[in-house]
């Protein structure tokens, strides 16, 4: 075909409407489209649109536009936004006949993007449907534009109609624009692309480029008179080219899903249960879902022979899985280039499912990029212009650089695998580059992941943003995904590997920003999560107080060795060995510096220190010197930071009285009508779920307002019942209301109406939501401290001025030397633990300030160790230190005989804690400010509980030896340094087997320091006086301990 004169395909010198009218005359009952009869399900089957009906509907719609749209200029632009149904194609055909051109502005565009497109195209008419789509409502709120409502599909198909006069030929209209689509906007504001009839003809020409071998098929052969399902948005380029254009030329029947359903693999299965097809075209995410569901794959593969995907890259692993059951076609196109001439194996080709094979007459060149991949470039060739649509849009260019990157097949020439966009390439602050597409694709192959984005531009190290398919605890997600991430790390360049500390998650409240075809918009998504990403980097670089004594060089050496093992997963080399001669690279040096900063508390410890002191011995000497010089200054700095934060937030509380603007109408100052409506924050967590359950069962039957950061808190609350059947599942909307909130916002991120409802109804606030991370510095807790300010503001402004009860922690005063620690506000700032404890200390003082300056009442409940439930099947939270100790003891074959400073057991079962919280909070109290300790008044010891733990471990088939705390710590350290054998491989794959490793420093501090003591640590007089249930609470029983261990082992 090379060298042929233009145009080769003279049969393609026709307009879309000419093809439609011709088939309507010669084969009127041929089926053009099938769509669901019902608007809400597939149960009623599909309705067919024949070419006779299609031609009539086009004429009727052309007349409708002629009568309802005032013509202002030739080929003026009409924008169309509607449901995903046949009208997306019908309006294109009607606009051809009426000499309009139609703009498909993606409903997912921002209002700013819509208006920018309208401005560039001079568009002043917006065509839509009833009911008005949400995207149209957003546009109307921002600009004045004339609306034209289309008839329904059924109205257009009913009856006959007068033909609309149209006599233009292809030659006359070839350069007339009739449709406008736009670039995806994945890298900025979308750019409009005006398509002419010549552009469409060149696309059809390219799709008909046949292979010289019968073993390969072109797109035209795949489509010709075939029944094709398109689980795609029709406003997107793929939907436009395949459904609106190609279906007509190749006389193919297009089958489309329900307009109200998302384009998922479930839609494809449902369609195939009610109609037949030859093949289907889906999104990459849908193909990934198909590969992850063996039963779904089996069901669909018996119904169709082939499936294509486009709009991005699918997971290689999932593509290969699907290709074992049916032919998989990797399709490719773009807004600028349209559809390319591609060739596909007629049969077999399992290993080529993710590769593209461009026909030579496309004149595609591949130019190497600095990342090592190759950019696709379309080189202009006047003899091949009839196959090159892009030069209709850019006639001045000699070549078009697509900015799409590919990698060649290892052995087969001409086969190329898509590797992402040049715009996606990340350039680190040290000049290194990486293309994250393969990494992201591999992570997306995990069944829990909806999308993944690698970031790190202008940073020293890459990070990973993950959008889960369903809500989950972040630590649980990391643990589940880590084996997959480690696999991706192995294939990534060393400088681009992801550390566990550099993973963050998208929330349901802020889904990743996507294009119309479902591709994630990288810049917009990263901008959306800029605060979270910045916080993550800040937290990773944060410095805490030193865990190392400056006069103990052996401990310094040991910390460096442990840090080296943590970073490299290898045993530390001899102390006098240059670390870089045994394989340490620049990224590992960066991570080692960060780990040593965390362990030593030396803020100035940068990678340059490691480069200048490249062996462990020299590095230890340098670190010890810094510790000796800086220890006093560091302590002063930590104390000053706590005092500064305390002063800042107490001042914010005082400011509430002067600046409060949310006062409820008819505020009844000091009016306490009893506890009628309880506001409870953090109801999805471990403690919150039990407190919610207890409040629901309380005899006073209070109404409940549940505040949570997540948007699906009710679903999560129902899911909690899977772990404990005694938890409530009946959340009657008459009594329980769930709100998704942002605690950092003055009105908690609620609408004016919802916030007014809180002001009017709330009579008691129980604030349980808090960030639980013992590694964070105090500065990282500013968002939750801001939340306290805003809840105090709510109490101060609310109609009933509710009491605010705050779930604090014993870590707020854990360092207080007096024993027992009293139930009162502690003034000594040195009493709190670092970070988390300091934040609780500050919050307690904020509430006390609120009682003094605003006249509010407040209760503080300092919670100590919470165990599993005593009188229900509730499990112990496996992320707590004791479950981690038990599971690691099974792994190590040894268990501590004593727990050092934690030898005395005053744990409180979570269900008993919930009763205590409810007793204290609901009980009336004249005190303006009161403190309570949520600890068990009946003590026992680890020695009493240990036999039941060992018994359950042995019943599970594990032999465990009681050892000293020091020996157990040593075994734990050794397990972290193992590099050989299946044991280490299993550990690397899951934290479940040896979870105590992540708390190694905690156990070192706890088990190696302090003698066992029988003395009581916490005063409980206030709590006992307020709670009859606490008075009846006995010590932790061995049989409870055994049940909790069985739950962990299950």
PDB file of C-alpha atoms in Angstrom, residues 179 269 353 412 433 472 485 566 916 934 997 1002:
ATOM      1  CA  UNK A 179     -17.711  17.488  15.890  1.00  0.00           C
ATOM      2  CA  UNK A 269     -21.424  -9.457  32.453  1.00  0.00           C
ATOM      3  CA  UNK A 353      -1.794  -9.182  24.582  1.00  0.00           C
ATOM      4  CA  UNK A 412       9.703  -9.552  18.157  1.00  0.00           C
ATOM      5  CA  UNK A 433      14.332  10.379  36.355  1.00  0.00           C
ATOM      6  CA  UNK A 472      -9.846   0.163  54.957  1.00  0.00           C
ATOM      7  CA  UNK A 485       4.826  -3.063  46.109  1.00  0.00           C
ATOM      8  CA  UNK A 566      15.957  -1.773  58.301  1.00  0.00           C
ATOM      9  CA  UNK A 916     -17.323   3.282  81.629  1.00  0.00           C
ATOM     10  CA  UNK A 934     -10.079   4.505  82.319  1.00  0.00           C
ATOM     11  CA  UNK A 997       9.453  -5.920  64.462  1.00  0.00           C
ATOM     12  CA  UNK A1002       9.123   0.127  72.069  1.00  0.00           C
TER      13      UNK A1002
END
